[in-house]
């Protein structure tokens, strides 16, 4: 930019000074020529007067002698710088026929007829003849003035070489070049200053606009001048400030909208009329296993989420211009049940029904699973209750039918009815406990309790059962060990586990209870030498009503809820339970509860 300015300046100066030089030279030449012409004219008039006067006295005038004498008189005294031929005034006399009759410079006899010369022709017409001609011999322009001398019928021609023109030209060119050099020198400094005063703000504007284009609105143009540039700078700064405010408002708003959309519990995908994604939130990305990033915007929804059902529902919504709710199951990245709510985006243009569509995706896998668990639980409970009730009713019917008469039979039947009623009681008790833990009700007696007495209580409760089975119960508990929980729940947890250890044990087997301080808090291990659990059943034994061997469990008065209650209690205190078992060797439950 600056270079260009500089160049333009230089060109302007060269052109300007050259034009000025040229016209000045022309003017100087003109003045010089006018002056020479005047001089020649006066010489011609003087000669005319002389010839007229002399002619009246002397009829046979020697024009050649007159020419030579006068030319000598008129020649400059100082010829130091110029040759005689350069400066001498040349006087020529020509008769009416154009014949030269006298000449100051050469022998007039050798000269050709002058009738064709312009100045002579004009003089013959009675006017003052005038001409400028370039002499190639002298490489100089000559000025000729011819005057008719009526008295003698001759013409006097006076000419002089315009040698000064050459020097005028030379001087003018010298001055022009000097002017150009000086002009260039002086104006280059000015041009530099001027170009800087223009290019510096322009560069500043450019650098700031570049920063604005990359989103930095904080810089301002620093031009304090009171001219147009200063005015432009102030307007530009005001515009930048407004832009900065507007942009920050827009960014703020869009951040708010983004965070609202992102913190929504449902997945959201919005598309334009061509099904190109214009918005997608994190949840939607997670549901469909998409890596979130800016490249997702603009992709076609089918390419992005790769689910033809969602695409079909969305298209249907957009075409029919109504909202739809559907449920789909997807297999990847995980198996999920999704509720898909599709709705058109209302268009501002009344001619277009909608300007795109919205998809809300709700992951209802857990809801459906819970519903399924509840349904299964209800049917399991019904089934579990039905079995002892049917048995009780059957024995009552038999007793009514006459069995009551036989005392021994009646006694046995009543005993069975009692066992079944006891089973019903245990079952209902277990169900109630489970529901209590699930709803976290009645868990009010939380406190810091020593574990050892709880374990001892458990052992004293189950001593009789263990003895009957010939199972030895051992315990190794740190007496200082404490736990922050509901004492009864911990006791229930231990009863269920130790009871199972006895129930599923072998004759003369053992159940060992250990409790100690561990990294995770408090660890309790209940290890038996019983029948063990087949590996394939291990992942399911904590499910409600899940039994490895139904008949065996039932015959031992099991409800299938014992381990489920244990797991619920462990979860209640944010603990962890693991099971290790080997068929025929025994089972070990390891529980870790936070201290
Ligand atoms: P149940 O009332 O049938 O004992 P649980 O929920 O307590 O129900 O146990 C579920 C199932 O896990 C039992 O039916 C049994 O098959 C198996 N089981 C539990 N504890 C043990 C154990 N210590 N040894 C072997 N099997 C066990």
Coordinates of C-alpha atoms and ligand atoms in Angstrom, one line a residue:
X1 CA 0.0 0.0 0.0
X2 CA 2.7 2.4 1.1
X3 CA 4.9 1.5 -1.9
X4 CA 2.0 2.2 -4.2
X5 CA 1.4 5.6 -2.6
X6 CA 5.0 6.4 -3.0
X7 CA 5.1 5.3 -6.6
X8 CA 2.0 7.4 -7.5
X9 CA 3.6 10.4 -5.8
X10 CA 6.8 9.9 -7.8
X11 CA 4.9 9.6 -11.1
X12 CA 2.9 12.6 -10.3
X13 CA 6.0 14.7 -9.5
X14 CA 7.8 13.5 -12.6
X15 CA 4.8 14.3 -14.8
X16 CA 4.1 17.6 -13.1
X17 CA 7.6 18.9 -13.2
X18 CA 8.2 17.7 -16.8
X19 CA 5.0 19.4 -18.0
X20 CA 6.0 22.6 -16.1
X21 CA 9.5 22.4 -17.6
X22 CA 8.1 21.8 -21.1
X23 CA 5.8 24.8 -21.0
X24 CA 8.4 27.0 -19.4
X25 CA 10.8 26.1 -22.2
X26 CA 8.1 26.8 -24.8
X27 CA 7.4 30.1 -23.2
X28 CA 11.1 31.1 -23.0
X29 CA 11.5 30.1 -26.6
X30 CA 8.5 32.2 -27.6
X31 CA 9.9 35.2 -25.8
X32 CA 13.3 34.7 -27.3
X33 CA 11.9 34.3 -30.8
X34 CA 9.7 37.4 -30.4
X35 CA 12.6 39.4 -29.3
X36 CA 14.8 38.1 -32.2
X37 CA 12.0 38.8 -34.6
X38 CA 11.7 42.4 -33.4
X39 CA 15.4 42.9 -33.7
X40 CA 15.4 41.4 -37.2
X41 CA 12.5 43.6 -38.2
X42 CA 14.1 46.7 -37.0
X43 CA 17.4 45.8 -38.8
X44 CA 15.3 45.1 -42.0
X45 CA 13.5 48.5 -41.6
X46 CA 16.8 50.2 -41.0
X47 CA 18.3 48.6 -44.1
X48 CA 15.2 49.5 -46.1
X49 CA 15.5 53.1 -45.0
X50 CA 19.2 53.1 -45.8
X51 CA 18.7 51.5 -49.3
X52 CA 15.8 53.9 -50.0
X53 CA 17.9 56.9 -49.1
X54 CA 21.1 55.7 -50.8
X55 CA 19.2 54.6 -53.8
X56 CA 17.9 58.1 -54.4
X57 CA 21.5 59.3 -54.6
X58 CA 23.2 56.4 -56.2
X59 CA 21.4 54.4 -58.9
X60 CA 23.9 51.6 -59.2
X61 CA 24.0 50.4 -55.6
X62 CA 26.3 47.6 -54.5
X63 CA 23.9 45.5 -52.5
X64 CA 26.6 42.9 -51.7
X65 CA 28.9 45.4 -50.1
X66 CA 26.0 46.9 -48.1
X67 CA 25.1 43.4 -46.9
X68 CA 28.6 42.6 -45.8
X69 CA 29.2 45.9 -44.2
X70 CA 26.0 45.9 -42.2
X71 CA 26.4 42.3 -41.2
X72 CA 29.7 43.1 -39.8
X73 CA 28.4 46.1 -37.9
X74 CA 25.6 43.9 -36.4
X75 CA 27.8 41.0 -35.4
X76 CA 28.3 40.7 -31.6
X77 CA 31.6 42.0 -30.2
X78 CA 31.9 39.1 -27.7
X79 CA 32.2 35.8 -29.6
X80 CA 34.0 33.9 -26.9
X81 CA 31.3 31.3 -26.5
X82 CA 29.9 31.0 -30.0
X83 CA 31.3 30.7 -33.5
X84 CA 30.7 33.5 -35.9
X85 CA 28.3 31.4 -38.0
X86 CA 26.4 30.7 -34.9
X87 CA 25.6 34.3 -34.1
X88 CA 26.2 36.5 -37.2
X89 CA 23.2 38.4 -38.6
X90 CA 23.0 37.4 -42.2
X91 CA 21.8 39.9 -44.7
X92 CA 20.7 39.0 -48.1
X93 CA 19.3 41.1 -51.0
X94 CA 17.1 39.5 -53.6
X95 CA 15.5 41.1 -56.7
X96 CA 11.9 40.6 -57.8
X97 CA 12.9 37.5 -59.8
X98 CA 14.3 35.8 -56.7
X99 CA 17.9 36.2 -57.8
X100 CA 20.3 37.0 -55.0
X101 CA 22.0 40.3 -55.6
X102 CA 23.9 40.6 -52.3
X103 CA 24.8 38.4 -49.4
X104 CA 26.8 39.0 -46.2
X105 CA 28.0 35.4 -45.6
X106 CA 28.9 33.9 -48.9
X107 CA 29.5 34.7 -52.6
X108 CA 26.0 35.6 -53.8
X109 CA 26.9 34.4 -57.3
X110 CA 26.9 30.9 -56.1
X111 CA 23.6 31.1 -54.5
X112 CA 20.4 29.6 -56.0
X113 CA 17.3 31.5 -56.9
X114 CA 15.3 32.4 -53.7
X115 CA 11.8 32.8 -55.3
X116 CA 10.5 29.6 -53.6
X117 CA 11.4 30.7 -50.1
X118 CA 8.4 31.4 -48.0
X119 CA 9.6 34.8 -46.6
X120 CA 10.5 36.0 -50.1
X121 CA 7.2 35.0 -51.5
X122 CA 5.4 36.9 -48.7
X123 CA 7.6 40.0 -49.2
X124 CA 6.9 40.0 -52.9
X125 CA 3.2 40.3 -52.0
X126 CA 4.1 43.5 -50.2
X127 CA 4.0 42.1 -46.6
X128 CA 6.7 41.4 -44.1
X129 CA 8.0 37.9 -45.0
X130 CA 8.7 35.6 -42.0
X131 CA 9.9 32.1 -41.7
X132 CA 11.6 29.7 -39.3
X133 CA 13.6 26.9 -40.8
X134 CA 15.8 24.3 -39.5
X135 CA 19.3 24.2 -40.9
X136 CA 20.6 20.7 -41.0
X137 CA 24.0 22.1 -41.9
X138 CA 24.2 24.2 -38.7
X139 CA 21.9 22.0 -36.7
X140 CA 20.0 25.1 -35.7
X141 CA 16.7 26.8 -36.4
X142 CA 17.0 30.0 -38.4
X143 CA 14.6 33.0 -38.3
X144 CA 14.1 34.9 -41.6
X145 CA 12.5 38.3 -42.0
X146 CA 12.1 39.7 -45.5
X147 CA 11.0 43.2 -46.3
X148 CA 10.2 44.7 -49.7
X149 CA 12.1 47.9 -50.6
X150 CA 9.7 49.6 -52.9
X151 CA 12.1 52.2 -54.1
X152 CA 14.6 49.7 -55.6
X153 CA 12.2 46.9 -56.3
X154 CA 14.3 44.6 -54.2
X155 CA 13.9 42.6 -51.0
X156 CA 16.1 42.7 -48.0
X157 CA 16.2 39.5 -46.0
X158 CA 17.7 39.5 -42.5
X159 CA 18.3 36.1 -40.8
X160 CA 19.9 35.0 -37.6
X161 CA 20.5 31.5 -36.2
X162 CA 18.3 30.8 -33.1
X163 CA 21.3 29.3 -31.3
X164 CA 19.9 30.4 -27.9
X165 CA 17.0 28.1 -28.4
X166 CA 19.3 25.1 -28.0
X167 CA 20.8 26.5 -24.9
X168 CA 17.4 27.5 -23.6
X169 CA 16.2 24.0 -24.2
X170 CA 19.3 22.6 -22.5
X171 CA 19.0 24.9 -19.5
X172 CA 15.3 24.2 -19.3
X173 CA 15.9 20.5 -19.3
X174 CA 18.6 20.9 -16.8
X175 CA 16.3 22.8 -14.6
X176 CA 13.5 20.4 -15.2
X177 CA 15.7 17.5 -14.1
X178 CA 17.0 19.5 -11.1
X179 CA 13.4 20.3 -10.3
X180 CA 12.4 16.6 -10.6
X181 CA 15.3 15.6 -8.3
X182 CA 14.6 18.3 -5.8
X183 CA 10.9 17.7 -6.0
X184 CA 11.3 14.0 -5.6
X185 CA 13.6 14.5 -2.6
X186 CA 11.3 17.0 -0.9
X187 CA 8.1 15.3 -1.7
X188 CA 9.3 11.8 -1.0
X189 CA 9.5 12.9 2.7
X190 CA 6.0 14.4 2.4
X191 CA 4.8 11.4 0.5
X192 CA 6.2 9.1 3.2
X193 CA 4.5 11.1 5.9
X194 CA 1.2 11.3 4.0
X195 CA 1.2 7.7 3.0
X196 CA 1.9 6.7 6.6
X197 CA -0.9 8.8 7.8
X198 CA -3.2 6.9 5.5
X199 CA -1.7 3.4 5.6
X200 CA -1.2 3.3 9.4
X201 CA -5.0 3.7 10.2
X202 CA -5.9 1.4 7.3
X203 CA -3.5 -1.3 8.6
X204 CA -5.0 -0.8 12.1
X205 CA -8.5 -1.2 10.7
X206 CA -7.3 -4.3 8.8
X207 CA -5.7 -5.9 11.9
X208 CA -8.8 -5.2 14.0
X209 CA -11.3 -6.5 11.4
X210 CA -9.1 -9.6 11.1
X211 CA -9.4 -10.1 14.9
X212 CA -13.2 -9.5 14.8
X213 CA -13.5 -12.1 12.1
X214 CA -12.0 -14.7 14.5
X215 CA -14.3 -13.6 17.4
X216 CA -12.1 -11.1 19.3
X217 CA -14.3 -8.0 19.7
X218 CA -12.3 -6.3 22.5
X219 CA -9.8 -4.3 20.4
X220 CA -10.5 -0.7 19.3
X221 CA -9.1 1.5 16.7
X222 CA -6.8 4.2 18.3
X223 CA -7.2 7.2 15.9
X224 CA -7.7 10.5 17.8
X225 CA -7.6 12.8 14.8
X226 CA -10.6 15.1 14.1
X227 CA -10.7 14.4 10.4
X228 CA -12.8 11.9 8.4
X229 CA -10.5 9.0 9.5
X230 CA -11.1 10.0 13.1
X231 CA -14.8 10.1 12.5
X232 CA -14.6 6.7 10.8
X233 CA -12.6 5.3 13.7
X234 CA -15.2 6.5 16.2
X235 CA -18.1 5.0 14.2
X236 CA -16.1 1.8 13.8
X237 CA -15.4 1.5 17.5
X238 CA -19.1 2.2 18.3
X239 CA -20.0 -0.5 15.8
X240 CA -17.5 -2.9 17.4
X241 CA -18.8 -2.2 20.9
X242 CA -22.4 -2.9 19.7
X243 CA -21.3 -6.0 17.9
X244 CA -19.4 -7.2 21.1
X245 CA -22.6 -6.6 23.2
X246 CA -24.8 -8.3 20.7
X247 CA -22.5 -11.2 20.3
X248 CA -22.1 -11.7 24.0
X249 CA -25.9 -11.6 24.4
X250 CA -26.3 -14.1 21.6
X251 CA -23.6 -16.4 23.0
X252 CA -25.1 -16.0 26.5
X253 CA -28.6 -16.9 25.2
X254 CA -27.3 -19.8 23.1
X255 CA -25.3 -21.1 26.1
X256 CA -28.4 -20.9 28.2
X257 CA -30.4 -22.7 25.6
X258 CA -27.6 -25.2 25.1
X259 CA -27.3 -25.9 28.8
X260 CA -31.0 -26.2 29.3
X261 CA -31.2 -28.6 26.3
X262 CA -28.2 -30.6 27.6
X263 CA -29.5 -30.8 31.1
X264 CA -32.9 -32.2 30.0
X265 CA -33.3 -35.8 31.0
X266 CA -34.5 -36.7 27.5
X267 CA -32.6 -37.0 24.2
X268 CA -33.4 -34.2 21.8
X269 CA -32.7 -34.1 18.0
X270 CA -34.0 -31.3 15.8
X271 CA -33.9 -31.4 12.1
X272 CA -34.6 -28.9 9.3
X273 CA -37.1 -29.5 6.4
X274 CA -34.4 -31.6 4.6
X275 CA -33.9 -33.8 7.7
X276 CA -30.5 -32.3 8.4
X277 CA -29.6 -32.2 12.1
X278 CA -29.7 -28.6 13.5
X279 CA -29.5 -29.6 17.2
X280 CA -28.6 -32.7 19.2
X281 CA -28.1 -32.9 22.9
X282 CA -25.7 -35.1 25.0
X283 CA -28.4 -37.5 26.1
X284 CA -29.4 -38.2 22.5
X285 CA -25.7 -38.9 21.6
X286 CA -25.4 -41.2 24.6
X287 CA -28.6 -43.1 23.8
X288 CA -27.5 -43.7 20.2
X289 CA -23.8 -44.2 21.0
X290 CA -22.7 -41.1 19.0
X291 CA -19.5 -39.2 19.8
X292 CA -20.7 -35.6 20.5
X293 CA -19.0 -32.8 18.6
X294 CA -19.6 -29.9 16.2
X295 CA -19.4 -32.1 13.1
X296 CA -22.8 -33.6 13.8
X297 CA -24.7 -30.5 12.8
X298 CA -25.7 -30.6 9.2
X299 CA -25.7 -34.4 8.9
X300 CA -28.8 -36.2 7.8
X301 CA -30.6 -37.7 10.8
X302 CA -30.5 -41.2 9.3
X303 CA -26.8 -41.0 8.8
X304 CA -26.3 -39.8 12.3
X305 CA -28.5 -42.0 14.5
X306 CA -28.8 -44.9 12.0
X307 CA -32.3 -45.9 13.0
X308 CA -34.9 -46.2 10.3
X309 CA -37.8 -46.4 12.7
X310 CA -37.0 -43.0 14.3
X311 CA -36.5 -41.6 10.8
X312 CA -39.8 -43.0 9.7
X313 CA -41.7 -41.6 12.7
X314 CA -40.1 -38.2 12.3
X315 CA -40.9 -38.1 8.5
X316 CA -44.5 -39.1 9.2
X317 CA -44.8 -36.4 11.8
X318 CA -43.4 -33.8 9.4
X319 CA -45.6 -34.9 6.5
X320 CA -48.8 -35.3 8.5
X321 CA -47.9 -32.2 10.6
X322 CA -48.9 -33.9 13.9
X323 CA -47.1 -35.3 17.0
X324 CA -46.6 -39.0 17.4
X325 CA -45.6 -41.2 20.3
X326 CA -44.0 -44.6 19.7
X327 CA -41.9 -47.1 21.4
X328 CA -38.9 -48.8 19.9
X329 CA -36.2 -51.2 21.0
X330 CA -32.7 -50.7 19.9
X331 CA -29.9 -53.3 20.1
X332 CA -26.8 -51.0 19.9
X333 CA -24.8 -49.7 21.7
X334 CA -26.8 -51.4 24.4
X335 CA -30.2 -53.0 24.3
X336 CA -32.7 -50.2 25.2
X337 CA -36.4 -49.5 25.1
X338 CA -37.0 -46.0 23.9
X339 CA -40.1 -43.8 23.8
X340 CA -39.9 -41.7 20.7
X341 CA -42.0 -38.5 20.7
X342 CA -41.9 -36.8 17.2
X343 CA -43.4 -33.4 16.5
X344 CA -43.1 -30.9 13.6
X345 CA -41.5 -27.6 14.2
X346 CA -44.1 -24.9 13.5
X347 CA -43.1 -22.6 10.6
X348 CA -43.4 -18.8 10.7
X349 CA -44.2 -18.9 7.0
X350 CA -47.9 -19.6 6.8
X351 CA -47.5 -21.2 3.3
X352 CA -45.2 -23.9 4.7
X353 CA -46.8 -26.3 7.2
X354 CA -43.5 -26.8 9.2
X355 CA -39.9 -25.9 9.1
X356 CA -38.5 -29.2 10.3
X357 CA -39.1 -31.7 13.1
X358 CA -38.2 -32.5 16.7
X359 CA -37.5 -35.9 18.2
X360 CA -37.6 -36.4 22.0
X361 CA -36.1 -39.7 23.1
X362 CA -36.8 -41.1 26.5
X363 CA -34.9 -44.2 27.7
X364 CA -37.6 -46.2 29.4
X365 CA -35.6 -49.4 29.7
X366 CA -35.5 -49.2 33.5
X367 CA -39.2 -48.3 33.7
X368 CA -40.1 -51.3 31.6
X369 CA -37.7 -53.5 33.6
X370 CA -39.2 -52.4 36.9
X371 CA -42.7 -52.9 35.5
X372 CA -41.6 -56.4 34.4
X373 CA -40.0 -57.1 37.8
X374 CA -43.2 -55.9 39.6
X375 CA -45.4 -58.0 37.4
X376 CA -43.2 -61.0 37.9
X377 CA -43.0 -60.3 41.6
X378 CA -46.8 -60.2 41.9
X379 CA -47.2 -63.4 40.0
X380 CA -44.5 -65.0 42.1
X381 CA -46.0 -63.8 45.4
X382 CA -49.4 -65.1 44.2
X383 CA -47.9 -68.4 43.3
X384 CA -45.9 -68.7 46.6
X385 CA -49.0 -67.8 48.7
X386 CA -51.2 -70.1 46.7
X387 CA -49.1 -73.2 47.4
X388 CA -49.4 -73.3 51.2
X389 CA -53.0 -72.0 51.1
X390 CA -54.0 -74.8 48.7
X391 CA -52.3 -77.2 51.0
X392 CA -54.1 -75.8 54.1
X393 CA -57.5 -75.8 52.4
X394 CA -56.9 -79.4 51.1
X395 CA -56.1 -80.7 54.7
X396 CA -59.1 -78.8 56.1
X397 CA -61.3 -80.3 53.5
X398 CA -60.0 -83.8 54.3
X399 CA -60.5 -83.2 58.0
X400 CA -64.1 -82.1 57.4
X401 CA -64.6 -85.1 55.2
X402 CA -64.1 -87.3 58.3
X403 CA -60.4 -87.4 58.9
X404 CA -61.0 -85.4 62.0
X405 CA -62.5 -88.5 63.6
X406 CA -59.2 -90.3 63.5
X407 CA -57.3 -88.5 66.2
X408 CA -53.8 -89.5 65.0
X409 CA -54.5 -88.5 61.4
X410 CA -56.2 -85.3 62.6
X411 CA -53.1 -84.5 64.7
X412 CA -50.7 -85.0 61.8
X413 CA -52.9 -83.0 59.4
X414 CA -53.1 -80.1 61.9
X415 CA -49.4 -80.2 62.2
X416 CA -49.0 -79.9 58.5
X417 CA -51.5 -77.0 58.5
X418 CA -49.5 -75.4 61.2
X419 CA -46.3 -75.8 59.1
X420 CA -48.0 -74.3 56.0
X421 CA -49.4 -71.4 58.1
X422 CA -45.9 -70.8 59.5
X423 CA -44.5 -70.8 55.9
X424 CA -47.2 -68.3 54.9
X425 CA -46.3 -66.2 57.9
X426 CA -42.6 -66.3 57.1
X427 CA -43.3 -65.5 53.4
X428 CA -45.5 -62.5 54.3
X429 CA -42.9 -61.4 56.8
X430 CA -40.2 -61.6 54.2
X431 CA -42.3 -59.7 51.6
X432 CA -43.0 -57.0 54.1
X433 CA -39.4 -56.7 55.1
X434 CA -38.4 -56.4 51.4
X435 CA -40.9 -53.8 50.8
X436 CA -39.8 -51.9 53.9
X437 CA -36.2 -51.9 52.8
X438 CA -37.2 -50.9 49.3
X439 CA -39.1 -47.9 50.5
X440 CA -36.5 -47.2 53.2
X441 CA -39.2 -47.1 55.8
X442 CA -38.7 -47.8 59.5
X443 CA -34.9 -47.5 59.2
X444 CA -34.9 -45.0 62.0
X445 CA -32.7 -46.8 64.6
X446 CA -29.5 -46.0 62.9
X447 CA -26.5 -45.8 65.3
X448 CA -23.0 -46.9 65.9
X449 CA -23.1 -50.5 67.1
X450 CA -20.4 -53.0 67.9
X451 CA -20.7 -55.9 65.5
X452 CA -19.6 -58.7 67.9
X453 CA -22.8 -58.7 70.0
X454 CA -25.0 -58.7 66.8
X455 CA -23.1 -61.7 65.6
X456 CA -23.5 -63.4 69.0
X457 CA -27.2 -62.7 69.0
X458 CA -27.5 -64.3 65.6
X459 CA -25.6 -67.4 66.6
X460 CA -27.7 -67.9 69.8
X461 CA -30.9 -67.6 67.6
X462 CA -29.6 -70.3 65.2
X463 CA -27.8 -72.5 67.6
X464 CA -30.6 -74.9 67.9
X465 CA -31.1 -75.3 64.1
X466 CA -27.3 -75.8 63.7
X467 CA -27.2 -78.4 66.4
X468 CA -30.1 -80.3 64.9
X469 CA -28.2 -80.5 61.6
X470 CA -24.9 -81.2 63.3
X471 CA -23.3 -78.0 62.0
X472 CA -20.7 -76.2 64.0
X473 CA -20.9 -72.4 64.1
X474 CA -17.7 -70.5 64.7
X475 CA -17.0 -66.8 64.9
X476 CA -14.0 -64.5 64.8
X477 CA -15.0 -60.9 65.3
X478 CA -12.9 -57.9 66.3
X479 CA -14.6 -56.8 69.6
X480 CA -13.9 -53.1 68.8
X481 CA -15.4 -53.2 65.4
X482 CA -18.4 -50.9 65.0
X483 CA -20.9 -50.3 62.3
X484 CA -23.2 -47.4 61.6
X485 CA -26.5 -48.9 60.7
X486 CA -29.8 -50.2 61.9
X487 CA -28.9 -53.0 64.3
X488 CA -31.9 -55.1 63.4
X489 CA -31.2 -55.0 59.7
X490 CA -27.6 -56.1 60.2
X491 CA -28.9 -58.9 62.4
X492 CA -31.5 -59.9 59.8
X493 CA -28.8 -59.9 57.2
X494 CA -26.6 -62.2 59.3
X495 CA -29.5 -64.5 60.2
X496 CA -30.4 -65.0 56.5
X497 CA -26.8 -65.8 55.5
X498 CA -25.9 -68.0 58.5
X499 CA -29.3 -69.8 58.2
X500 CA -28.6 -70.5 54.5
X501 CA -25.1 -71.7 55.6
X502 CA -26.8 -74.2 57.9
X503 CA -29.6 -75.1 55.6
X504 CA -27.5 -75.9 52.6
X505 CA -24.7 -77.6 54.6
X506 CA -23.8 -81.2 55.1
X507 CA -23.8 -83.3 58.2
X508 CA -21.0 -82.2 60.6
X509 CA -20.3 -79.3 58.4
X510 CA -19.5 -75.8 59.7
X511 CA -20.3 -72.1 59.2
X512 CA -17.6 -69.6 60.0
X513 CA -18.3 -65.9 60.6
X514 CA -15.5 -63.4 60.4
X515 CA -15.7 -59.6 60.7
X516 CA -12.8 -57.3 60.5
X517 CA -11.8 -53.7 59.6
X518 CA -10.9 -53.5 55.9
X519 CA -9.9 -50.9 53.3
X520 CA -13.5 -50.4 52.2
X521 CA -14.8 -50.1 55.8
X522 CA -16.0 -53.3 57.6
X523 CA -15.9 -56.7 56.0
X524 CA -18.0 -59.6 57.1
X525 CA -17.3 -63.1 55.7
X526 CA -19.8 -66.0 56.1
X527 CA -18.2 -69.2 54.9
X528 CA -19.9 -72.7 54.9
X529 CA -18.7 -76.2 54.0
X530 CA -22.1 -76.9 52.3
X531 CA -23.3 -78.2 49.0
X532 CA -22.2 -75.1 47.1
X533 CA -23.9 -73.2 44.2
X534 CA -23.4 -74.2 40.6
X535 CA -21.6 -71.4 38.8
X536 CA -24.3 -70.7 36.2
X537 CA -26.8 -69.9 39.1
X538 CA -24.4 -67.4 40.9
X539 CA -25.4 -64.3 38.9
X540 CA -29.1 -64.8 39.8
X541 CA -29.2 -66.0 43.4
X542 CA -30.0 -62.5 44.7
X543 CA -33.2 -62.3 42.6
X544 CA -36.5 -62.5 44.4
X545 CA -37.8 -66.1 44.6
X546 CA -34.8 -67.4 42.8
X547 CA -33.8 -70.8 44.1
X548 CA -31.2 -73.3 42.8
X549 CA -33.2 -76.3 43.9
X550 CA -36.9 -75.3 44.4
X551 CA -37.9 -78.6 46.1
X552 CA -35.0 -78.5 48.5
X553 CA -35.5 -74.9 49.4
X554 CA -39.2 -75.4 50.0
X555 CA -38.7 -78.5 52.1
X556 CA -36.3 -76.5 54.3
X557 CA -38.9 -73.8 54.7
X558 CA -37.1 -71.4 52.3
X559 CA -39.0 -68.5 50.7
X560 CA -36.5 -67.6 48.0
X561 CA -36.4 -64.1 49.4
X562 CA -33.6 -64.5 52.0
X563 CA -30.6 -63.4 49.7
X564 CA -32.8 -60.8 48.1
X565 CA -33.3 -59.2 51.5
X566 CA -29.6 -59.4 52.2
X567 CA -28.8 -57.7 48.9
X568 CA -31.3 -54.9 49.6
X569 CA -29.9 -54.3 53.1
X570 CA -26.3 -54.1 51.7
X571 CA -27.5 -51.7 49.1
X572 CA -29.3 -49.6 51.7
X573 CA -25.9 -48.9 53.4
X574 CA -24.1 -48.5 50.0
X575 CA -22.2 -51.7 50.6
X576 CA -21.0 -54.5 48.4
X577 CA -21.7 -58.2 48.4
X578 CA -19.8 -60.9 46.6
X579 CA -20.3 -64.6 46.5
X580 CA -17.7 -67.3 46.0
X581 CA -18.9 -70.9 45.7
X582 CA -17.6 -74.3 44.6
X583 CA -20.0 -77.2 44.1
X584 CA -19.7 -79.8 46.9
X585 CA -17.1 -77.7 48.8
X586 CA -19.0 -74.7 50.1
X587 CA -20.0 -71.1 49.7
X588 CA -18.6 -67.8 51.0
X589 CA -20.4 -64.5 51.1
X590 CA -18.2 -61.4 51.5
X591 CA -19.9 -58.2 52.5
X592 CA -18.2 -54.9 52.7
X593 CA -20.0 -52.0 54.4
X594 CA -18.6 -48.4 54.6
X595 CA -17.4 -47.7 58.2
Ligands
LIG1 P1 -34.2 -69.7 50.2 O1 -35.2 -69.2 51.1 O2 -34.6 -70.6 49.2 O3 -33.0 -70.1 51.0 P2 -32.5 -67.5 49.5 O4 -32.8 -66.3 48.8 O5 -32.0 -67.4 50.9 O6 -33.8 -68.4 49.4 O7 -31.5 -68.3 48.6 C1 -31.7 -68.5 47.3 C2 -31.1 -69.8 46.8 O8 -29.7 -69.7 46.8 C3 -31.4 -71.0 47.7 O9 -32.7 -71.5 47.2 C4 -30.3 -71.9 47.5 O10 -30.5 -72.7 46.3 C5 -29.1 -71.0 47.2 N1 -28.3 -70.8 48.4 C6 -28.3 -69.7 49.2 N2 -27.4 -69.8 50.2 C7 -26.7 -70.9 49.9 C8 -25.6 -71.6 50.6 N3 -25.0 -71.1 51.6 N4 -25.2 -72.7 50.0 C9 -25.8 -73.2 48.9 N5 -26.8 -72.7 48.3 C10 -27.3 -71.5 48.8

